[in-house]
Amino acid sequence: CSQIPRLTFLQCLFHSLLQDMADLVRLERGIRVSLNEHESLVDALLQEREQIRGSLFSRFAVCGKANCACAQGEKHGPYYVLSNRSRGEGAFIYLREEQVSRVRELVDRHRRFKKGLKRLKGLSSKLHALFEQYETTAARAGSRQADL
């Protein structure tokens, strides 16, 4: 109110209260939008029930026999491998060709889940910050209304 010298104390108080109320409405709207996004994200994450952690890749091999076609550069394969780390140790599981599409989908689900968790963490931080701003603004408005 110091920027507007002609306002009386009551006009200044009223102006400040209106600004606080507008801020509260804006913050509440932001909180509700974020909560809706949060709920949708949680629902999507809960749909990713079956998943596999790891990476899927194909490899080709040379057997070492002198008269084999692989000695001329035509390698054996593809061999499909699921790579996974457990307790700091790598594990490789060779897959049959008919398993590949299902395992690929399950690995992709796990990646989507991890990406969603990261997004959920950021969204939770944003919600926390919005609620802290709401608390500060609501307390300021309450103090002004009580003329403290």
Short mmCIF file of N, CA, C and O in Angstrom, two decimals:
data_model
loop_
_atom_site.label_atom_id
_atom_site.label_comp_id
_atom_site.label_asym_id
_atom_site.label_seq_id
_atom_site.Cartn_x
_atom_site.Cartn_y
_atom_site.Cartn_z
N CYS A 1 0.81 -1.20 0.00
CA CYS A 1 0.00 0.00 0.00
C CYS A 1 0.86 1.27 0.00
O CYS A 1 0.34 2.32 -0.30
N SER A 2 2.12 1.13 0.33
CA SER A 2 2.98 2.31 0.35
C SER A 2 3.19 2.86 -1.06
O SER A 2 3.55 4.01 -1.22
N GLN A 3 2.92 2.07 -2.08
CA GLN A 3 3.05 2.55 -3.46
C GLN A 3 1.86 3.43 -3.85
O GLN A 3 1.92 4.18 -4.82
N ILE A 4 0.76 3.35 -3.12
CA ILE A 4 -0.44 4.14 -3.42
C ILE A 4 -0.69 5.06 -2.22
O ILE A 4 -1.40 4.70 -1.29
N PRO A 5 -0.15 6.26 -2.22
CA PRO A 5 -0.16 7.13 -1.04
C PRO A 5 -1.55 7.63 -0.64
O PRO A 5 -1.76 7.94 0.52
N ARG A 6 -2.52 7.70 -1.51
CA ARG A 6 -3.81 8.29 -1.19
C ARG A 6 -4.76 7.34 -0.46
O ARG A 6 -5.81 7.74 0.00
N LEU A 7 -4.42 6.06 -0.41
CA LEU A 7 -5.32 5.11 0.22
C LEU A 7 -5.29 5.27 1.74
O LEU A 7 -4.25 5.44 2.36
N THR A 8 -6.47 5.18 2.32
CA THR A 8 -6.56 5.22 3.78
C THR A 8 -6.13 3.86 4.31
O THR A 8 -6.00 2.88 3.56
N PHE A 9 -5.96 3.77 5.60
CA PHE A 9 -5.57 2.51 6.21
C PHE A 9 -6.58 1.41 5.91
O PHE A 9 -6.21 0.30 5.54
N LEU A 10 -7.87 1.71 6.03
CA LEU A 10 -8.90 0.71 5.77
C LEU A 10 -8.93 0.29 4.30
O LEU A 10 -9.11 -0.89 3.98
N GLN A 11 -8.75 1.28 3.42
CA GLN A 11 -8.71 0.95 2.00
C GLN A 11 -7.50 0.05 1.70
O GLN A 11 -7.60 -0.90 0.93
N CYS A 12 -6.40 0.37 2.35
CA CYS A 12 -5.18 -0.42 2.17
C CYS A 12 -5.39 -1.84 2.68
O CYS A 12 -5.02 -2.82 2.03
N LEU A 13 -6.01 -1.97 3.86
CA LEU A 13 -6.28 -3.27 4.43
C LEU A 13 -7.21 -4.07 3.52
O LEU A 13 -6.98 -5.25 3.25
N PHE A 14 -8.27 -3.42 3.03
CA PHE A 14 -9.22 -4.07 2.14
C PHE A 14 -8.53 -4.52 0.85
O PHE A 14 -8.73 -5.64 0.38
N HIS A 15 -7.71 -3.66 0.29
CA HIS A 15 -6.97 -3.98 -0.93
C HIS A 15 -6.06 -5.19 -0.69
O HIS A 15 -6.00 -6.11 -1.51
N SER A 16 -5.38 -5.23 0.45
CA SER A 16 -4.50 -6.35 0.77
C SER A 16 -5.28 -7.64 0.96
O SER A 16 -4.85 -8.71 0.51
N LEU A 17 -6.44 -7.55 1.61
CA LEU A 17 -7.27 -8.74 1.80
C LEU A 17 -7.77 -9.29 0.47
O LEU A 17 -7.78 -10.50 0.25
N LEU A 18 -8.17 -8.38 -0.43
CA LEU A 18 -8.62 -8.82 -1.75
C LEU A 18 -7.49 -9.52 -2.51
O LEU A 18 -7.70 -10.55 -3.16
N GLN A 19 -6.29 -8.96 -2.40
CA GLN A 19 -5.14 -9.58 -3.07
C GLN A 19 -4.85 -10.95 -2.48
O GLN A 19 -4.59 -11.90 -3.20
N ASP A 20 -4.92 -11.06 -1.14
CA ASP A 20 -4.70 -12.35 -0.49
C ASP A 20 -5.75 -13.36 -0.94
O ASP A 20 -5.42 -14.52 -1.22
N MET A 21 -7.01 -12.94 -1.00
CA MET A 21 -8.08 -13.85 -1.42
C MET A 21 -7.87 -14.31 -2.87
O MET A 21 -8.06 -15.48 -3.20
N ALA A 22 -7.46 -13.39 -3.73
CA ALA A 22 -7.18 -13.75 -5.13
C ALA A 22 -6.02 -14.75 -5.19
O ALA A 22 -6.06 -15.72 -5.96
N ASP A 23 -5.00 -14.53 -4.37
CA ASP A 23 -3.86 -15.44 -4.31
C ASP A 23 -4.31 -16.82 -3.83
O ASP A 23 -3.87 -17.85 -4.35
N LEU A 24 -5.18 -16.85 -2.82
CA LEU A 24 -5.67 -18.12 -2.29
C LEU A 24 -6.47 -18.88 -3.35
O LEU A 24 -6.33 -20.11 -3.49
N VAL A 25 -7.30 -18.17 -4.09
CA VAL A 25 -8.09 -18.82 -5.15
C VAL A 25 -7.15 -19.38 -6.22
O VAL A 25 -7.32 -20.52 -6.68
N ARG A 26 -6.14 -18.60 -6.61
CA ARG A 26 -5.17 -19.05 -7.61
C ARG A 26 -4.42 -20.28 -7.11
O ARG A 26 -4.25 -21.27 -7.83
N LEU A 27 -3.97 -20.25 -5.86
CA LEU A 27 -3.25 -21.38 -5.29
C LEU A 27 -4.14 -22.62 -5.19
O LEU A 27 -3.71 -23.73 -5.50
N GLU A 28 -5.39 -22.42 -4.77
CA GLU A 28 -6.31 -23.55 -4.66
C GLU A 28 -6.54 -24.19 -6.03
O GLU A 28 -6.56 -25.41 -6.17
N ARG A 29 -6.68 -23.36 -7.04
CA ARG A 29 -6.86 -23.88 -8.41
C ARG A 29 -5.64 -24.71 -8.82
O ARG A 29 -5.78 -25.81 -9.36
N GLY A 30 -4.45 -24.18 -8.54
CA GLY A 30 -3.22 -24.92 -8.86
C GLY A 30 -3.11 -26.22 -8.09
O GLY A 30 -2.68 -27.25 -8.64
N ILE A 31 -3.52 -26.20 -6.83
CA ILE A 31 -3.49 -27.42 -6.02
C ILE A 31 -4.45 -28.46 -6.59
O ILE A 31 -4.10 -29.63 -6.73
N ARG A 32 -5.64 -28.03 -6.95
CA ARG A 32 -6.63 -28.97 -7.48
C ARG A 32 -6.19 -29.57 -8.82
O ARG A 32 -6.36 -30.77 -9.06
N VAL A 33 -5.61 -28.75 -9.67
CA VAL A 33 -5.10 -29.26 -10.96
C VAL A 33 -3.99 -30.29 -10.70
O VAL A 33 -3.97 -31.37 -11.29
N SER A 34 -3.08 -29.96 -9.79
CA SER A 34 -1.99 -30.88 -9.47
C SER A 34 -2.50 -32.16 -8.82
O SER A 34 -1.99 -33.25 -9.09
N LEU A 35 -3.51 -32.04 -7.96
CA LEU A 35 -4.09 -33.23 -7.34
C LEU A 35 -4.75 -34.14 -8.36
O LEU A 35 -4.64 -35.37 -8.28
N ASN A 36 -5.44 -33.55 -9.34
CA ASN A 36 -6.05 -34.35 -10.40
C ASN A 36 -4.99 -35.08 -11.21
O ASN A 36 -5.13 -36.26 -11.55
N GLU A 37 -3.91 -34.37 -11.53
CA GLU A 37 -2.80 -34.99 -12.27
C GLU A 37 -2.17 -36.10 -11.43
O GLU A 37 -1.85 -37.18 -11.93
N HIS A 38 -2.01 -35.84 -10.14
CA HIS A 38 -1.45 -36.81 -9.20
C HIS A 38 -2.31 -38.08 -9.18
O HIS A 38 -1.80 -39.20 -9.29
N GLU A 39 -3.62 -37.91 -9.08
CA GLU A 39 -4.53 -39.06 -9.04
C GLU A 39 -4.47 -39.86 -10.34
O GLU A 39 -4.43 -41.09 -10.31
N SER A 40 -4.45 -39.18 -11.46
CA SER A 40 -4.37 -39.87 -12.75
C SER A 40 -3.06 -40.65 -12.87
O SER A 40 -3.05 -41.78 -13.38
N LEU A 41 -1.99 -40.04 -12.41
CA LEU A 41 -0.68 -40.70 -12.48
C LEU A 41 -0.65 -41.93 -11.58
O LEU A 41 -0.16 -42.99 -11.98
N VAL A 42 -1.20 -41.83 -10.38
CA VAL A 42 -1.26 -42.98 -9.47
C VAL A 42 -2.08 -44.10 -10.11
O VAL A 42 -1.67 -45.27 -10.09
N ASP A 43 -3.22 -43.77 -10.71
CA ASP A 43 -4.04 -44.77 -11.39
C ASP A 43 -3.26 -45.46 -12.50
O ASP A 43 -3.31 -46.68 -12.64
N ALA A 44 -2.52 -44.67 -13.29
CA ALA A 44 -1.73 -45.24 -14.38
C ALA A 44 -0.62 -46.15 -13.84
O ALA A 44 -0.38 -47.24 -14.40
N LEU A 45 0.03 -45.74 -12.77
CA LEU A 45 1.09 -46.56 -12.20
C LEU A 45 0.55 -47.88 -11.66
O LEU A 45 1.19 -48.93 -11.79
N LEU A 46 -0.62 -47.82 -11.07
CA LEU A 46 -1.21 -49.04 -10.51
C LEU A 46 -1.65 -50.03 -11.59
O LEU A 46 -1.87 -51.21 -11.31
N GLN A 47 -1.75 -49.58 -12.82
CA GLN A 47 -2.10 -50.45 -13.94
C GLN A 47 -0.89 -51.26 -14.42
O GLN A 47 -1.04 -52.27 -15.10
N GLU A 48 0.30 -50.82 -14.09
CA GLU A 48 1.53 -51.49 -14.54
C GLU A 48 1.88 -52.61 -13.56
O GLU A 48 2.93 -52.61 -12.93
N ARG A 49 0.99 -53.58 -13.44
CA ARG A 49 1.17 -54.65 -12.43
C ARG A 49 2.28 -55.61 -12.80
O ARG A 49 3.07 -56.00 -11.97
N GLU A 50 2.30 -56.08 -14.01
CA GLU A 50 3.32 -57.02 -14.44
C GLU A 50 4.42 -56.24 -15.14
O GLU A 50 4.15 -55.48 -16.07
N GLN A 51 5.64 -56.45 -14.68
CA GLN A 51 6.77 -55.75 -15.28
C GLN A 51 8.05 -56.54 -14.99
O GLN A 51 8.09 -57.34 -14.07
N ILE A 52 9.05 -56.28 -15.79
CA ILE A 52 10.36 -56.91 -15.59
C ILE A 52 11.41 -55.81 -15.61
O ILE A 52 11.44 -54.98 -16.53
N ARG A 53 12.26 -55.83 -14.62
CA ARG A 53 13.39 -54.89 -14.55
C ARG A 53 14.52 -55.48 -15.39
O ARG A 53 14.84 -56.66 -15.28
N GLY A 54 15.12 -54.67 -16.22
CA GLY A 54 16.25 -55.15 -17.00
C GLY A 54 16.28 -54.54 -18.39
O GLY A 54 15.53 -53.62 -18.71
N SER A 55 17.16 -55.08 -19.20
CA SER A 55 17.33 -54.64 -20.59
C SER A 55 17.27 -55.86 -21.49
O SER A 55 17.77 -56.93 -21.14
N LEU A 56 16.68 -55.67 -22.63
CA LEU A 56 16.56 -56.75 -23.61
C LEU A 56 17.44 -56.41 -24.80
O LEU A 56 17.39 -55.29 -25.31
N PHE A 57 18.27 -57.35 -25.21
CA PHE A 57 19.11 -57.10 -26.39
C PHE A 57 19.30 -58.41 -27.15
O PHE A 57 19.02 -59.49 -26.64
N SER A 58 19.75 -58.28 -28.37
CA SER A 58 20.06 -59.47 -29.17
C SER A 58 21.56 -59.49 -29.43
O SER A 58 22.21 -58.44 -29.46
N ARG A 59 22.07 -60.68 -29.58
CA ARG A 59 23.50 -60.81 -29.86
C ARG A 59 23.70 -61.90 -30.90
O ARG A 59 22.85 -62.76 -31.12
N PHE A 60 24.83 -61.83 -31.53
CA PHE A 60 25.23 -62.81 -32.53
C PHE A 60 26.56 -63.38 -32.08
O PHE A 60 27.33 -62.71 -31.40
N ALA A 61 26.81 -64.64 -32.42
CA ALA A 61 28.01 -65.30 -31.90
C ALA A 61 28.77 -66.03 -33.00
O ALA A 61 28.23 -66.38 -34.04
N VAL A 62 30.03 -66.28 -32.69
CA VAL A 62 30.91 -67.08 -33.53
C VAL A 62 31.24 -68.33 -32.72
O VAL A 62 31.64 -68.23 -31.56
N CYS A 63 31.08 -69.51 -33.32
CA CYS A 63 31.29 -70.75 -32.57
C CYS A 63 32.76 -71.16 -32.52
O CYS A 63 33.17 -71.88 -31.63
N GLY A 64 33.54 -70.75 -33.47
CA GLY A 64 34.96 -71.08 -33.46
C GLY A 64 35.34 -72.26 -34.34
O GLY A 64 36.52 -72.57 -34.49
N LYS A 65 34.38 -72.95 -34.92
CA LYS A 65 34.69 -74.08 -35.81
C LYS A 65 35.21 -73.54 -37.13
O LYS A 65 34.61 -72.64 -37.73
N ALA A 66 36.30 -74.07 -37.59
CA ALA A 66 36.97 -73.55 -38.79
C ALA A 66 36.11 -73.66 -40.05
O ALA A 66 36.15 -72.76 -40.90
N ASN A 67 35.34 -74.72 -40.19
CA ASN A 67 34.56 -74.89 -41.41
C ASN A 67 33.11 -74.41 -41.29
O ASN A 67 32.30 -74.69 -42.15
N CYS A 68 32.78 -73.66 -40.24
CA CYS A 68 31.42 -73.13 -40.05
C CYS A 68 31.26 -71.81 -40.82
O CYS A 68 32.24 -71.08 -41.06
N ALA A 69 30.03 -71.51 -41.18
CA ALA A 69 29.73 -70.26 -41.90
C ALA A 69 30.10 -69.04 -41.08
O ALA A 69 30.43 -67.98 -41.63
N CYS A 70 30.10 -69.17 -39.75
CA CYS A 70 30.42 -68.00 -38.92
C CYS A 70 31.89 -67.63 -39.04
O CYS A 70 32.27 -66.49 -38.78
N ALA A 71 32.71 -68.56 -39.45
CA ALA A 71 34.13 -68.24 -39.67
C ALA A 71 34.29 -67.31 -40.86
O ALA A 71 35.29 -66.59 -40.96
N GLN A 72 33.32 -67.32 -41.75
CA GLN A 72 33.34 -66.45 -42.93
C GLN A 72 32.58 -65.14 -42.68
O GLN A 72 32.39 -64.35 -43.58
N GLY A 73 32.12 -64.92 -41.41
CA GLY A 73 31.45 -63.67 -41.07
C GLY A 73 29.95 -63.78 -40.89
O GLY A 73 29.30 -62.83 -40.46
N GLU A 74 29.36 -64.93 -41.22
CA GLU A 74 27.91 -65.12 -41.05
C GLU A 74 27.66 -65.70 -39.66
O GLU A 74 27.65 -66.90 -39.44
N LYS A 75 27.45 -64.81 -38.69
CA LYS A 75 27.38 -65.21 -37.29
C LYS A 75 26.08 -65.93 -36.96
O LYS A 75 25.07 -65.78 -37.65
N HIS A 76 26.13 -66.73 -35.90
CA HIS A 76 24.95 -67.43 -35.39
C HIS A 76 24.07 -66.44 -34.64
O HIS A 76 24.55 -65.56 -33.96
N GLY A 77 22.78 -66.63 -34.73
CA GLY A 77 21.88 -65.76 -33.97
C GLY A 77 20.76 -65.25 -34.84
O GLY A 77 20.60 -65.69 -35.97
N PRO A 78 19.98 -64.37 -34.38
CA PRO A 78 20.18 -63.64 -33.12
C PRO A 78 19.79 -64.48 -31.90
O PRO A 78 18.89 -65.31 -31.96
N TYR A 79 20.50 -64.25 -30.80
CA TYR A 79 20.15 -64.79 -29.50
C TYR A 79 19.62 -63.62 -28.68
O TYR A 79 20.25 -62.57 -28.62
N TYR A 80 18.47 -63.81 -28.08
CA TYR A 80 17.84 -62.74 -27.31
C TYR A 80 18.16 -62.92 -25.83
O TYR A 80 18.04 -64.02 -25.29
N VAL A 81 18.59 -61.84 -25.21
CA VAL A 81 19.08 -61.90 -23.84
C VAL A 81 18.38 -60.83 -23.00
O VAL A 81 18.28 -59.67 -23.41
N LEU A 82 17.94 -61.24 -21.81
CA LEU A 82 17.43 -60.30 -20.81
C LEU A 82 18.56 -60.11 -19.81
O LEU A 82 19.03 -61.07 -19.20
N SER A 83 19.00 -58.88 -19.68
CA SER A 83 20.07 -58.54 -18.75
C SER A 83 19.44 -57.89 -17.53
O SER A 83 18.60 -57.01 -17.65
N ASN A 84 19.88 -58.33 -16.35
CA ASN A 84 19.29 -57.82 -15.12
C ASN A 84 20.36 -57.77 -14.05
O ASN A 84 21.21 -58.65 -13.97
N ARG A 85 20.31 -56.74 -13.23
CA ARG A 85 21.23 -56.65 -12.10
C ARG A 85 20.46 -56.93 -10.83
O ARG A 85 19.39 -56.38 -10.60
N SER A 86 21.03 -57.78 -10.00
CA SER A 86 20.41 -58.10 -8.72
C SER A 86 21.51 -58.14 -7.67
O SER A 86 22.49 -58.87 -7.82
N ARG A 87 21.35 -57.32 -6.66
CA ARG A 87 22.34 -57.23 -5.58
C ARG A 87 23.74 -56.92 -6.11
O ARG A 87 24.73 -57.48 -5.67
N GLY A 88 23.79 -56.08 -7.12
CA GLY A 88 25.07 -55.65 -7.68
C GLY A 88 25.69 -56.63 -8.65
O GLY A 88 26.76 -56.38 -9.19
N GLU A 89 25.05 -57.75 -8.89
CA GLU A 89 25.59 -58.74 -9.81
C GLU A 89 24.73 -58.79 -11.07
O GLU A 89 23.52 -58.72 -11.00
N GLY A 90 25.40 -58.93 -12.20
CA GLY A 90 24.67 -59.03 -13.46
C GLY A 90 24.17 -60.44 -13.69
O GLY A 90 24.80 -61.41 -13.29
N ALA A 91 23.03 -60.55 -14.30
CA ALA A 91 22.46 -61.84 -14.64
C ALA A 91 21.95 -61.77 -16.08
O ALA A 91 21.38 -60.75 -16.49
N PHE A 92 22.17 -62.82 -16.82
CA PHE A 92 21.71 -62.88 -18.20
C PHE A 92 20.81 -64.10 -18.36
O PHE A 92 21.16 -65.19 -17.93
N ILE A 93 19.67 -63.87 -18.96
CA ILE A 93 18.73 -64.95 -19.23
C ILE A 93 18.51 -64.99 -20.74
O ILE A 93 18.10 -63.99 -21.35
N TYR A 94 18.81 -66.12 -21.34
CA TYR A 94 18.58 -66.29 -22.76
C TYR A 94 17.12 -66.64 -22.98
O TYR A 94 16.56 -67.47 -22.27
N LEU A 95 16.51 -66.00 -23.97
CA LEU A 95 15.08 -66.16 -24.23
C LEU A 95 14.85 -66.93 -25.53
O LEU A 95 15.64 -66.83 -26.47
N ARG A 96 13.73 -67.64 -25.55
CA ARG A 96 13.30 -68.24 -26.81
C ARG A 96 12.66 -67.13 -27.65
O ARG A 96 12.14 -66.16 -27.10
N GLU A 97 12.67 -67.27 -28.92
CA GLU A 97 12.15 -66.23 -29.81
C GLU A 97 10.69 -65.90 -29.51
O GLU A 97 10.29 -64.74 -29.57
N GLU A 98 9.89 -66.91 -29.12
CA GLU A 98 8.48 -66.66 -28.83
C GLU A 98 8.27 -65.89 -27.53
O GLU A 98 7.20 -65.37 -27.27
N GLN A 99 9.29 -65.78 -26.70
CA GLN A 99 9.20 -65.02 -25.44
C GLN A 99 9.53 -63.54 -25.63
O GLN A 99 9.17 -62.72 -24.78
N VAL A 100 10.20 -63.21 -26.70
CA VAL A 100 10.78 -61.88 -26.87
C VAL A 100 9.75 -60.75 -26.82
O VAL A 100 9.93 -59.77 -26.10
N SER A 101 8.65 -60.87 -27.56
CA SER A 101 7.69 -59.75 -27.60
C SER A 101 7.06 -59.52 -26.23
O SER A 101 6.88 -58.37 -25.81
N ARG A 102 6.74 -60.59 -25.50
CA ARG A 102 6.15 -60.43 -24.17
C ARG A 102 7.15 -59.82 -23.19
O ARG A 102 6.82 -58.91 -22.42
N VAL A 103 8.37 -60.30 -23.22
CA VAL A 103 9.40 -59.77 -22.32
C VAL A 103 9.68 -58.30 -22.66
O VAL A 103 9.83 -57.47 -21.76
N ARG A 104 9.71 -57.97 -23.95
CA ARG A 104 9.93 -56.58 -24.34
C ARG A 104 8.84 -55.67 -23.77
O ARG A 104 9.11 -54.60 -23.25
N GLU A 105 7.58 -56.12 -23.85
CA GLU A 105 6.47 -55.34 -23.30
C GLU A 105 6.62 -55.16 -21.79
O GLU A 105 6.41 -54.08 -21.25
N LEU A 106 7.02 -56.22 -21.10
CA LEU A 106 7.18 -56.14 -19.63
C LEU A 106 8.35 -55.25 -19.23
O LEU A 106 8.28 -54.52 -18.24
N VAL A 107 9.42 -55.27 -20.00
CA VAL A 107 10.55 -54.37 -19.74
C VAL A 107 10.13 -52.92 -20.00
O VAL A 107 10.45 -52.02 -19.22
N ASP A 108 9.38 -52.69 -21.07
CA ASP A 108 8.87 -51.34 -21.37
C ASP A 108 7.94 -50.85 -20.26
O ASP A 108 7.98 -49.67 -19.90
N ARG A 109 7.13 -51.73 -19.72
CA ARG A 109 6.25 -51.36 -18.60
C ARG A 109 7.07 -50.89 -17.40
O ARG A 109 6.71 -49.92 -16.74
N HIS A 110 8.14 -51.61 -17.13
CA HIS A 110 8.98 -51.22 -15.99
C HIS A 110 9.59 -49.83 -16.22
O HIS A 110 9.63 -49.01 -15.31
N ARG A 111 10.01 -49.57 -17.45
CA ARG A 111 10.57 -48.25 -17.76
C ARG A 111 9.52 -47.16 -17.60
O ARG A 111 9.80 -46.08 -17.07
N ARG A 112 8.30 -47.42 -18.08
CA ARG A 112 7.21 -46.45 -17.91
C ARG A 112 6.92 -46.23 -16.42
O ARG A 112 6.67 -45.11 -15.98
N PHE A 113 6.95 -47.31 -15.65
CA PHE A 113 6.70 -47.21 -14.21
C PHE A 113 7.76 -46.34 -13.54
O PHE A 113 7.43 -45.45 -12.76
N LYS A 114 9.03 -46.58 -13.85
CA LYS A 114 10.11 -45.78 -13.25
C LYS A 114 10.00 -44.31 -13.65
O LYS A 114 10.19 -43.42 -12.83
N LYS A 115 9.66 -44.07 -14.91
CA LYS A 115 9.47 -42.69 -15.38
C LYS A 115 8.29 -42.04 -14.67
O LYS A 115 8.35 -40.87 -14.25
N GLY A 116 7.21 -42.80 -14.48
CA GLY A 116 6.04 -42.29 -13.76
C GLY A 116 6.36 -42.00 -12.30
O GLY A 116 5.89 -41.00 -11.75
N LEU A 117 7.17 -42.86 -11.67
CA LEU A 117 7.57 -42.61 -10.28
C LEU A 117 8.36 -41.30 -10.16
O LEU A 117 8.15 -40.54 -9.21
N LYS A 118 9.22 -41.08 -11.12
CA LYS A 118 10.01 -39.84 -11.11
C LYS A 118 9.08 -38.63 -11.25
O LYS A 118 9.23 -37.63 -10.56
N ARG A 119 8.11 -38.75 -12.16
CA ARG A 119 7.14 -37.67 -12.35
C ARG A 119 6.29 -37.47 -11.09
O ARG A 119 5.99 -36.34 -10.70
N LEU A 120 5.91 -38.57 -10.43
CA LEU A 120 5.12 -38.50 -9.21
C LEU A 120 5.89 -37.78 -8.10
O LEU A 120 5.33 -36.97 -7.37
N LYS A 121 7.18 -38.06 -8.01
CA LYS A 121 8.01 -37.39 -7.00
C LYS A 121 8.05 -35.88 -7.25
O LYS A 121 7.89 -35.09 -6.32
N GLY A 122 8.23 -35.47 -8.50
CA GLY A 122 8.24 -34.05 -8.83
C GLY A 122 6.90 -33.39 -8.56
O GLY A 122 6.83 -32.27 -8.04
N LEU A 123 5.84 -34.10 -8.88
CA LEU A 123 4.49 -33.58 -8.66
C LEU A 123 4.20 -33.44 -7.16
O LEU A 123 3.58 -32.46 -6.73
N SER A 124 4.66 -34.39 -6.38
CA SER A 124 4.47 -34.31 -4.92
C SER A 124 5.23 -33.12 -4.34
O SER A 124 4.71 -32.42 -3.47
N SER A 125 6.42 -32.87 -4.84
CA SER A 125 7.19 -31.70 -4.40
C SER A 125 6.47 -30.40 -4.77
O SER A 125 6.42 -29.46 -3.97
N LYS A 126 5.91 -30.37 -5.98
CA LYS A 126 5.17 -29.19 -6.42
C LYS A 126 3.95 -28.96 -5.53
O LYS A 126 3.68 -27.83 -5.11
N LEU A 127 3.22 -30.04 -5.21
CA LEU A 127 2.05 -29.92 -4.34
C LEU A 127 2.45 -29.42 -2.95
O LEU A 127 1.77 -28.57 -2.37
N HIS A 128 3.53 -29.94 -2.45
CA HIS A 128 4.01 -29.51 -1.12
C HIS A 128 4.31 -28.02 -1.13
O HIS A 128 3.91 -27.29 -0.21
N ALA A 129 4.98 -27.55 -2.17
CA ALA A 129 5.30 -26.12 -2.27
C ALA A 129 4.03 -25.27 -2.38
O ALA A 129 3.94 -24.20 -1.76
N LEU A 130 3.06 -25.74 -3.16
CA LEU A 130 1.80 -25.00 -3.29
C LEU A 130 1.07 -24.91 -1.95
O LEU A 130 0.53 -23.86 -1.59
N PHE A 131 1.05 -26.01 -1.20
CA PHE A 131 0.40 -25.99 0.11
C PHE A 131 1.13 -25.08 1.09
O PHE A 131 0.49 -24.41 1.91
N GLU A 132 2.45 -25.02 1.00
CA GLU A 132 3.20 -24.10 1.87
C GLU A 132 2.86 -22.65 1.53
O GLU A 132 2.69 -21.82 2.43
N GLN A 133 2.77 -22.34 0.24
CA GLN A 133 2.37 -20.99 -0.18
C GLN A 133 0.95 -20.69 0.29
O GLN A 133 0.67 -19.57 0.74
N TYR A 134 0.08 -21.67 0.18
CA TYR A 134 -1.31 -21.49 0.61
C TYR A 134 -1.35 -21.19 2.11
O TYR A 134 -2.05 -20.28 2.55
N GLU A 135 -0.58 -21.95 2.88
CA GLU A 135 -0.54 -21.74 4.33
C GLU A 135 -0.07 -20.33 4.67
O GLU A 135 -0.68 -19.64 5.50
N THR A 136 0.99 -19.88 4.03
CA THR A 136 1.53 -18.54 4.28
C THR A 136 0.52 -17.46 3.94
O THR A 136 0.28 -16.53 4.71
N THR A 137 -0.11 -17.59 2.78
CA THR A 137 -1.08 -16.60 2.33
C THR A 137 -2.32 -16.61 3.22
O THR A 137 -2.85 -15.54 3.58
N ALA A 138 -2.80 -17.80 3.59
CA ALA A 138 -3.98 -17.90 4.45
C ALA A 138 -3.70 -17.31 5.83
O ALA A 138 -4.55 -16.62 6.41
N ALA A 139 -2.50 -17.55 6.35
CA ALA A 139 -2.14 -16.99 7.67
C ALA A 139 -2.06 -15.47 7.60
O ALA A 139 -2.51 -14.77 8.51
N ARG A 140 -1.50 -14.96 6.50
CA ARG A 140 -1.42 -13.51 6.32
C ARG A 140 -2.81 -12.90 6.23
O ARG A 140 -3.10 -11.88 6.86
N ALA A 141 -3.70 -13.55 5.47
CA ALA A 141 -5.07 -13.04 5.33
C ALA A 141 -5.79 -13.09 6.69
O ALA A 141 -6.51 -12.15 7.04
N GLY A 142 -5.58 -14.16 7.44
CA GLY A 142 -6.21 -14.28 8.75
C GLY A 142 -5.72 -13.21 9.70
O GLY A 142 -6.53 -12.60 10.46
N SER A 143 -4.44 -12.92 9.66
CA SER A 143 -3.88 -11.87 10.52
C SER A 143 -4.47 -10.51 10.16
O SER A 143 -4.78 -9.69 11.04
N ARG A 144 -4.62 -10.26 8.88
CA ARG A 144 -5.18 -8.97 8.46
C ARG A 144 -6.64 -8.86 8.87
O ARG A 144 -7.09 -7.80 9.28
N GLN A 145 -7.39 -9.96 8.71
CA GLN A 145 -8.81 -9.90 9.08
C GLN A 145 -8.97 -9.70 10.57
O GLN A 145 -9.91 -9.03 11.01
N ALA A 146 -8.06 -10.25 11.36
CA ALA A 146 -8.14 -10.09 12.82
C ALA A 146 -7.50 -8.76 13.25
O ALA A 146 -7.46 -8.46 14.43
N ASP A 147 -6.99 -8.03 12.27
CA ASP A 147 -6.35 -6.73 12.52
C ASP A 147 -5.17 -6.88 13.47
O ASP A 147 -5.01 -6.11 14.42
N LEU A 148 -4.34 -7.91 13.20
CA LEU A 148 -3.15 -8.13 14.03
C LEU A 148 -1.92 -7.56 13.38
O LEU A 148 -1.71 -7.49 12.26
#
